Coordinates of C-alpha atoms in Angstrom, one line a residue:
M124 CA 47.7 -39.7 -67.6
K125 CA 44.8 -41.0 -69.6
A126 CA 43.9 -37.9 -71.7
L127 CA 47.1 -35.9 -72.1
R128 CA 50.4 -36.9 -73.8
I129 CA 53.5 -34.8 -73.3
H130 CA 56.1 -34.9 -76.0
A131 CA 59.5 -33.1 -75.9
G132 CA 62.4 -32.5 -78.2
P133 CA 65.8 -33.7 -76.9
A134 CA 67.0 -30.5 -75.3
A135 CA 63.6 -29.8 -73.7
R136 CA 63.5 -33.3 -72.3
A137 CA 67.0 -33.0 -70.9
H138 CA 65.9 -29.7 -69.2
I139 CA 62.9 -31.3 -67.6
A140 CA 65.0 -34.3 -66.4
A141 CA 67.4 -31.9 -64.7
H142 CA 65.1 -29.1 -63.5
G143 CA 61.5 -30.0 -64.1
L144 CA 59.3 -27.5 -65.8
A145 CA 58.6 -24.1 -64.2
P146 CA 56.6 -21.1 -65.5
A147 CA 59.8 -19.1 -65.7
D148 CA 61.2 -21.6 -68.2
V149 CA 58.7 -20.7 -70.9
R150 CA 59.9 -18.2 -73.6
T151 CA 57.4 -19.0 -76.5
V152 CA 53.9 -20.3 -76.8
P153 CA 52.7 -21.3 -80.4
G154 CA 49.1 -21.6 -81.5
A155 CA 48.4 -23.7 -84.5
A156 CA 45.9 -23.3 -87.3
G157 CA 43.2 -26.0 -87.3
G158 CA 39.8 -24.5 -87.0
P159 CA 37.4 -26.2 -84.5
K160 CA 40.2 -28.6 -83.4
G161 CA 41.5 -25.7 -81.3
L162 CA 38.4 -26.0 -79.1
I163 CA 39.9 -28.8 -77.0
L164 CA 42.8 -26.5 -76.0
G165 CA 40.5 -24.0 -74.2
P166 CA 40.9 -25.6 -70.7
I167 CA 44.7 -25.7 -71.2
D168 CA 44.8 -22.1 -72.3
R169 CA 42.8 -21.0 -69.3
F170 CA 45.1 -23.0 -66.9
L171 CA 48.4 -21.7 -68.5
F172 CA 47.5 -18.0 -68.9
C173 CA 45.2 -17.6 -65.9
E174 CA 46.9 -19.8 -63.2
W175 CA 50.4 -21.1 -64.1
L176 CA 52.3 -18.5 -66.2
P177 CA 51.2 -15.6 -63.9
Q178 CA 53.5 -17.2 -61.3
S179 CA 56.5 -15.9 -63.4
T180 CA 57.4 -12.5 -64.9
Q181 CA 59.6 -13.1 -68.0
P182 CA 58.4 -11.9 -71.4
V183 CA 56.7 -14.6 -73.5
D184 CA 56.3 -14.5 -77.3
L185 CA 52.9 -15.8 -78.5
V186 CA 53.1 -17.0 -82.1
G187 CA 49.8 -17.9 -83.8
A188 CA 48.1 -18.6 -87.1
S189 CA 44.4 -18.7 -87.8
I190 CA 42.4 -19.9 -84.8
G191 CA 45.7 -20.1 -82.9
A192 CA 46.3 -16.4 -83.4
W193 CA 42.8 -15.6 -82.0
R194 CA 43.3 -17.9 -79.0
L195 CA 46.6 -16.2 -78.2
A196 CA 45.3 -12.7 -78.7
N197 CA 42.7 -13.5 -76.0
A198 CA 45.6 -14.1 -73.6
C199 CA 46.7 -10.5 -74.1
L200 CA 43.4 -9.0 -72.8
R201 CA 43.1 -7.7 -69.3
D202 CA 40.7 -10.4 -68.3
P203 CA 41.9 -13.5 -70.3
K204 CA 39.7 -16.0 -68.4
T205 CA 36.5 -14.3 -69.5
A206 CA 37.9 -13.8 -73.0
F207 CA 38.8 -17.5 -73.4
E208 CA 35.3 -18.5 -72.1
Q209 CA 33.5 -16.0 -74.4
F210 CA 35.6 -17.2 -77.3
E211 CA 34.8 -20.9 -76.7
H212 CA 31.1 -20.2 -76.2
G213 CA 30.9 -18.1 -79.4
Y214 CA 32.9 -20.5 -81.5
I215 CA 30.8 -23.5 -80.4
H216 CA 27.5 -21.7 -81.0
Q217 CA 28.3 -20.0 -84.3
H218 CA 25.6 -20.6 -86.8
F219 CA 25.2 -18.6 -90.1
E220 CA 21.7 -18.6 -91.6
V221 CA 21.8 -19.3 -95.3
P222 CA 19.6 -16.8 -97.3
P223 CA 16.7 -18.3 -99.2
G224 CA 17.7 -19.7 -102.6
Q225 CA 21.3 -20.5 -101.5
K226 CA 22.7 -23.9 -100.5
R227 CA 25.5 -22.3 -98.5
L228 CA 27.0 -19.0 -97.7
N229 CA 29.6 -17.7 -100.3
A230 CA 33.0 -16.5 -99.3
K231 CA 32.0 -12.8 -99.3
Q232 CA 29.1 -13.5 -96.9
V233 CA 31.3 -15.7 -94.6
S234 CA 34.0 -13.0 -94.5
A235 CA 31.4 -10.3 -93.6
K236 CA 30.1 -12.4 -90.8
F237 CA 33.6 -13.1 -89.5
A238 CA 34.6 -9.4 -89.6
E239 CA 31.4 -8.6 -87.7
G240 CA 32.3 -11.2 -85.0
L241 CA 35.8 -9.8 -84.7
R242 CA 34.5 -6.2 -84.3
G243 CA 32.1 -7.4 -81.6
F244 CA 34.7 -9.3 -79.7
Y245 CA 37.6 -6.8 -79.7
G246 CA 35.7 -3.6 -80.1
G247 CA 37.3 -1.1 -77.7
R248 CA 39.8 -3.6 -76.5
I249 CA 42.5 -3.6 -79.2
G250 CA 44.6 -1.2 -77.1
E251 CA 44.7 -3.9 -74.3
V252 CA 46.4 -6.3 -76.7
L253 CA 48.8 -3.8 -78.1
A254 CA 49.8 -2.5 -74.6
Q255 CA 50.1 -5.9 -73.0
P256 CA 53.3 -5.5 -70.9
R257 CA 54.4 -9.1 -70.9
Y258 CA 53.0 -11.1 -73.8
R259 CA 54.3 -10.2 -77.3
L260 CA 51.8 -11.3 -79.9
H261 CA 52.8 -12.4 -83.4
V262 CA 50.0 -13.0 -85.9
I263 CA 51.1 -15.0 -89.0
T264 CA 49.5 -14.4 -92.4
A265 CA 50.2 -15.6 -95.9
R266 CA 50.6 -12.8 -98.5
G267 CA 50.1 -13.7 -102.2
R268 CA 52.8 -12.9 -104.7
H269 CA 52.7 -12.6 -108.5
I270 CA 49.5 -14.3 -109.7
L271 CA 48.3 -14.5 -106.1
G272 CA 49.0 -10.8 -105.5
R273 CA 45.2 -10.1 -105.9
E274 CA 42.3 -12.4 -105.5
G275 CA 40.4 -13.4 -108.6
R276 CA 38.0 -16.1 -109.9
A277 CA 40.6 -17.6 -112.2
R278 CA 43.9 -16.5 -110.9
T279 CA 43.4 -17.7 -107.3
P280 CA 42.7 -21.4 -108.2
A281 CA 45.5 -21.3 -110.8
G282 CA 47.9 -19.8 -108.2
Y283 CA 47.1 -22.3 -105.5
L284 CA 47.4 -25.2 -107.9
G285 CA 50.9 -24.0 -108.8
A286 CA 51.7 -23.5 -105.2
F287 CA 50.5 -27.1 -104.4
I288 CA 52.5 -28.7 -107.2
T289 CA 55.8 -26.8 -106.5
N290 CA 55.5 -27.2 -102.7
S291 CA 55.2 -30.9 -103.1
V292 CA 58.7 -30.9 -104.6
H293 CA 60.4 -28.5 -102.3
R294 CA 58.8 -26.4 -99.4
K295 CA 60.9 -23.4 -100.1
S296 CA 59.4 -23.1 -103.6
L297 CA 56.2 -22.1 -101.9
G298 CA 57.9 -18.7 -101.5
A299 CA 57.4 -18.1 -105.2
W300 CA 53.7 -17.9 -104.6
L301 CA 53.3 -16.8 -101.0
E302 CA 55.3 -15.1 -98.3
R303 CA 55.0 -15.1 -94.6
V304 CA 53.9 -11.7 -93.1
V305 CA 54.0 -11.5 -89.3
F306 CA 52.0 -8.8 -87.6
S307 CA 53.8 -8.3 -84.2
S308 CA 53.2 -6.3 -81.0
P309 CA 54.9 -2.9 -81.3
G310 CA 58.7 -3.2 -80.8
A311 CA 58.7 -7.0 -80.6
S312 CA 61.4 -9.0 -82.4
L313 CA 60.5 -12.2 -84.2
P314 CA 61.2 -15.2 -81.8
F315 CA 62.2 -17.5 -84.7
G316 CA 64.6 -17.6 -87.6
T317 CA 63.4 -16.8 -91.1
Q318 CA 66.0 -18.5 -93.3
D319 CA 63.4 -21.2 -94.0
F320 CA 61.0 -19.0 -95.9
R321 CA 60.5 -15.5 -97.2
T322 CA 59.3 -13.4 -94.3
R323 CA 58.3 -9.8 -93.5
Q324 CA 57.3 -8.3 -90.2
V325 CA 54.8 -5.5 -89.6
P326 CA 53.9 -3.8 -86.3
L327 CA 50.4 -4.4 -85.1
A328 CA 48.3 -1.2 -84.6
E329 CA 44.7 -0.2 -84.0
A330 CA 44.3 0.3 -87.7
N331 CA 45.4 -3.2 -88.8
F332 CA 44.7 -5.5 -85.8
E333 CA 41.3 -6.8 -86.8
L334 CA 42.3 -7.0 -90.5
A335 CA 45.5 -8.9 -89.7
L336 CA 43.6 -11.4 -87.4
Q337 CA 40.9 -11.9 -90.1
A338 CA 43.5 -12.4 -92.8
S339 CA 45.2 -15.0 -90.6
C340 CA 41.9 -16.9 -90.4
S341 CA 40.9 -16.5 -94.1
I342 CA 40.9 -20.0 -95.6
P343 CA 41.2 -19.7 -99.4
F344 CA 37.9 -20.3 -101.2
L345 CA 35.9 -20.4 -97.9
L346 CA 36.6 -16.8 -97.0
E347 CA 37.8 -13.9 -99.1
A348 CA 41.4 -12.7 -98.9
V349 CA 42.0 -9.4 -97.0
H350 CA 43.5 -6.9 -99.3
D351 CA 45.9 -4.0 -98.6
I352 CA 46.2 -4.1 -94.8
P353 CA 47.3 -0.7 -93.4
G354 CA 51.0 -0.6 -92.6
A355 CA 51.8 -3.7 -94.6
P356 CA 52.8 -4.3 -98.3
R357 CA 49.8 -4.1 -100.7
G358 CA 48.3 -7.4 -101.8
A359 CA 46.1 -10.3 -100.9
Y360 CA 46.4 -11.8 -97.4
W361 CA 45.2 -15.3 -96.5
D362 CA 45.2 -17.8 -93.7
G363 CA 48.6 -18.0 -91.9
G364 CA 48.2 -21.7 -91.8
I365 CA 49.0 -22.0 -95.5
T366 CA 52.6 -21.1 -94.9
D367 CA 52.8 -22.2 -91.2
Y368 CA 50.1 -24.7 -90.4
H369 CA 51.5 -25.9 -87.1
L370 CA 54.3 -23.3 -86.6
H371 CA 57.2 -25.7 -87.3
L372 CA 59.6 -22.8 -86.9
N373 CA 63.2 -22.3 -85.9
Y374 CA 62.5 -21.0 -82.4
S375 CA 65.2 -18.9 -80.8
A376 CA 64.9 -19.9 -77.2
P377 CA 68.5 -21.1 -76.3
D378 CA 67.9 -21.0 -72.6
G379 CA 64.2 -21.5 -72.4
I380 CA 61.3 -23.7 -73.4
V381 CA 58.8 -23.5 -76.3
L382 CA 55.5 -24.7 -74.6
Y383 CA 53.1 -25.9 -77.3
P384 CA 49.5 -26.8 -76.5
H385 CA 48.6 -28.7 -79.7
F386 CA 45.8 -31.1 -80.8
Q387 CA 48.2 -33.8 -82.1
K388 CA 51.8 -34.9 -81.7
A389 CA 53.0 -34.0 -85.3
V390 CA 54.0 -30.4 -86.0
V391 CA 53.3 -30.1 -89.7
P392 CA 55.1 -27.2 -91.5
G393 CA 52.5 -25.8 -94.0
W394 CA 48.8 -26.5 -94.8
L395 CA 49.9 -27.9 -98.2
D396 CA 52.1 -30.4 -96.4
K397 CA 49.2 -32.2 -94.7
G398 CA 49.3 -35.1 -97.1
L399 CA 53.2 -35.2 -97.3
K400 CA 53.8 -37.5 -94.3
W401 CA 57.6 -37.3 -94.7
R402 CA 57.3 -33.6 -93.6
H403 CA 55.5 -34.5 -90.4
K404 CA 58.7 -35.6 -88.6
P405 CA 60.4 -33.5 -85.9
T406 CA 63.5 -31.5 -86.9
R407 CA 66.2 -29.6 -85.0
F408 CA 63.8 -26.6 -85.0
L409 CA 61.8 -28.4 -82.2
E410 CA 64.7 -29.4 -79.9
R411 CA 63.5 -27.1 -77.1
T412 CA 59.8 -27.7 -77.7
V413 CA 57.3 -29.4 -75.3
V414 CA 54.1 -30.4 -77.1
L415 CA 50.9 -31.0 -75.0
A416 CA 48.6 -33.1 -77.1
P417 CA 45.6 -35.4 -76.5
D418 CA 46.0 -39.1 -76.4
P419 CA 44.6 -40.7 -79.6
N420 CA 42.7 -43.2 -77.4
W421 CA 41.1 -40.4 -75.5
V422 CA 40.1 -38.7 -78.8
R423 CA 38.2 -41.9 -79.8
G424 CA 36.0 -41.4 -76.9
L425 CA 34.7 -38.0 -78.1
P426 CA 31.6 -37.6 -80.2
N427 CA 32.1 -39.1 -83.6
A428 CA 35.4 -40.6 -82.3
K429 CA 37.3 -37.5 -83.4
L430 CA 38.2 -33.9 -82.6
P431 CA 35.7 -31.2 -83.7
D432 CA 36.5 -30.1 -87.3
R433 CA 35.1 -28.1 -90.2
N434 CA 33.6 -31.2 -91.8
D435 CA 31.1 -31.1 -88.9
F436 CA 29.3 -28.2 -90.7
I437 CA 28.7 -30.7 -93.5
R438 CA 28.1 -33.7 -91.3
Y439 CA 25.3 -31.9 -89.3
G440 CA 24.1 -29.6 -92.1
N441 CA 21.2 -27.5 -90.8
D442 CA 21.1 -29.5 -87.5
A443 CA 23.1 -26.9 -85.7
P444 CA 21.9 -28.0 -82.2
S445 CA 23.4 -31.4 -82.7
R446 CA 26.7 -30.0 -83.8
I447 CA 26.7 -27.5 -80.9
R448 CA 26.0 -30.3 -78.5
A449 CA 28.8 -32.5 -79.9
W450 CA 31.3 -29.6 -79.8
G451 CA 30.2 -28.7 -76.3
I452 CA 30.8 -32.2 -75.0
A453 CA 34.3 -32.2 -76.6
A454 CA 35.1 -28.9 -74.9
R455 CA 33.9 -30.1 -71.5
E456 CA 35.8 -33.4 -71.8
A457 CA 39.0 -31.4 -72.6
R458 CA 39.1 -30.2 -69.1
R459 CA 40.8 -33.5 -68.3
L460 CA 43.7 -32.3 -70.4
A461 CA 44.2 -29.3 -68.2
D462 CA 43.6 -31.3 -65.0
E463 CA 46.2 -33.9 -65.9
L464 CA 48.7 -31.1 -66.9
A465 CA 48.2 -29.4 -63.6
D466 CA 48.7 -32.6 -61.7
W467 CA 51.9 -33.4 -63.6
L468 CA 53.3 -30.0 -62.8
R469 CA 52.3 -30.4 -59.1
R470 CA 54.2 -33.7 -59.0
G471 CA 57.4 -32.0 -60.1
S472 CA 56.9 -32.7 -63.9
P473 CA 58.5 -36.2 -63.8
V474 CA 60.5 -36.8 -67.0
Q475 CA 59.3 -40.5 -67.1
D476 CA 55.9 -39.1 -68.2
V477 CA 57.5 -37.3 -71.2
Q478 CA 57.7 -39.0 -74.5
P479 CA 60.1 -38.1 -77.4
L480 CA 58.7 -35.6 -79.9

């Protein structure tokens, strides 16, 4: 394999060595926050949800934050292949015109555009997601507490500064500023333990689906918080990646596999942990996890020698066609990831191709 790297925790690797990897083994699929980086996972998503997983029938929990939540919600639609393709095309071609006299859109304007996009994408189809008979969706959001309980020009920067400082000392202290709120398919139990962090669970419904998904994607300062989501505790809700950037969770899959299409090997706990390298190491939480990630050498062959990211909006500025072209090339090249995964599975998923996580 030249593009794809497969990494597995010790229990997952032992399972593959003894039994290989079959669709019926999968119990959970996480979807990380990360903005445009998630574009390279489109081909793997289409292969897994449209070709491979349909060969089995067991329930599967889909746990997502930010763009990961949107990706996994698409898997719950009746025609996931078309949904994934529409999502990829729309994400690549997004371009927001800046009104005259402004250098960039403000958070209120970006949030309005994002809400409009969600309504257009899921309008009339939320019921398909909620009634999905097999996949149980879990959308992670971060709800502000105390000073972050409402968004404000002064209180929001002050609250996130406090969260950053205390989180750098101890991750659990982040719970004094934010709590994890998970919006789940009706009747679904959480597929992970919550002893690590203050957590609430709320049922997904027609009235809160789009708001929960928007909240999960609402990056502080770039988008507005979503306030007072129906069925959930009152307050300000932000990007689920703040508390759970890469879903480094205590997954409860004692007899199954957590299959994780990801854009890198490391599974970073929270967004504020990005610069804290000592928190990027694997833990016992990931013992049954298989991470599917691009090889760094393959990544260097993409436009600008990197994955697409939000900085490209600054890099390309008003030259939207060049950004769209670069992102389109990356998405097309990512088909190699899915092709190599399919080939590995056809060959019986040999364990010698699996690296430690």
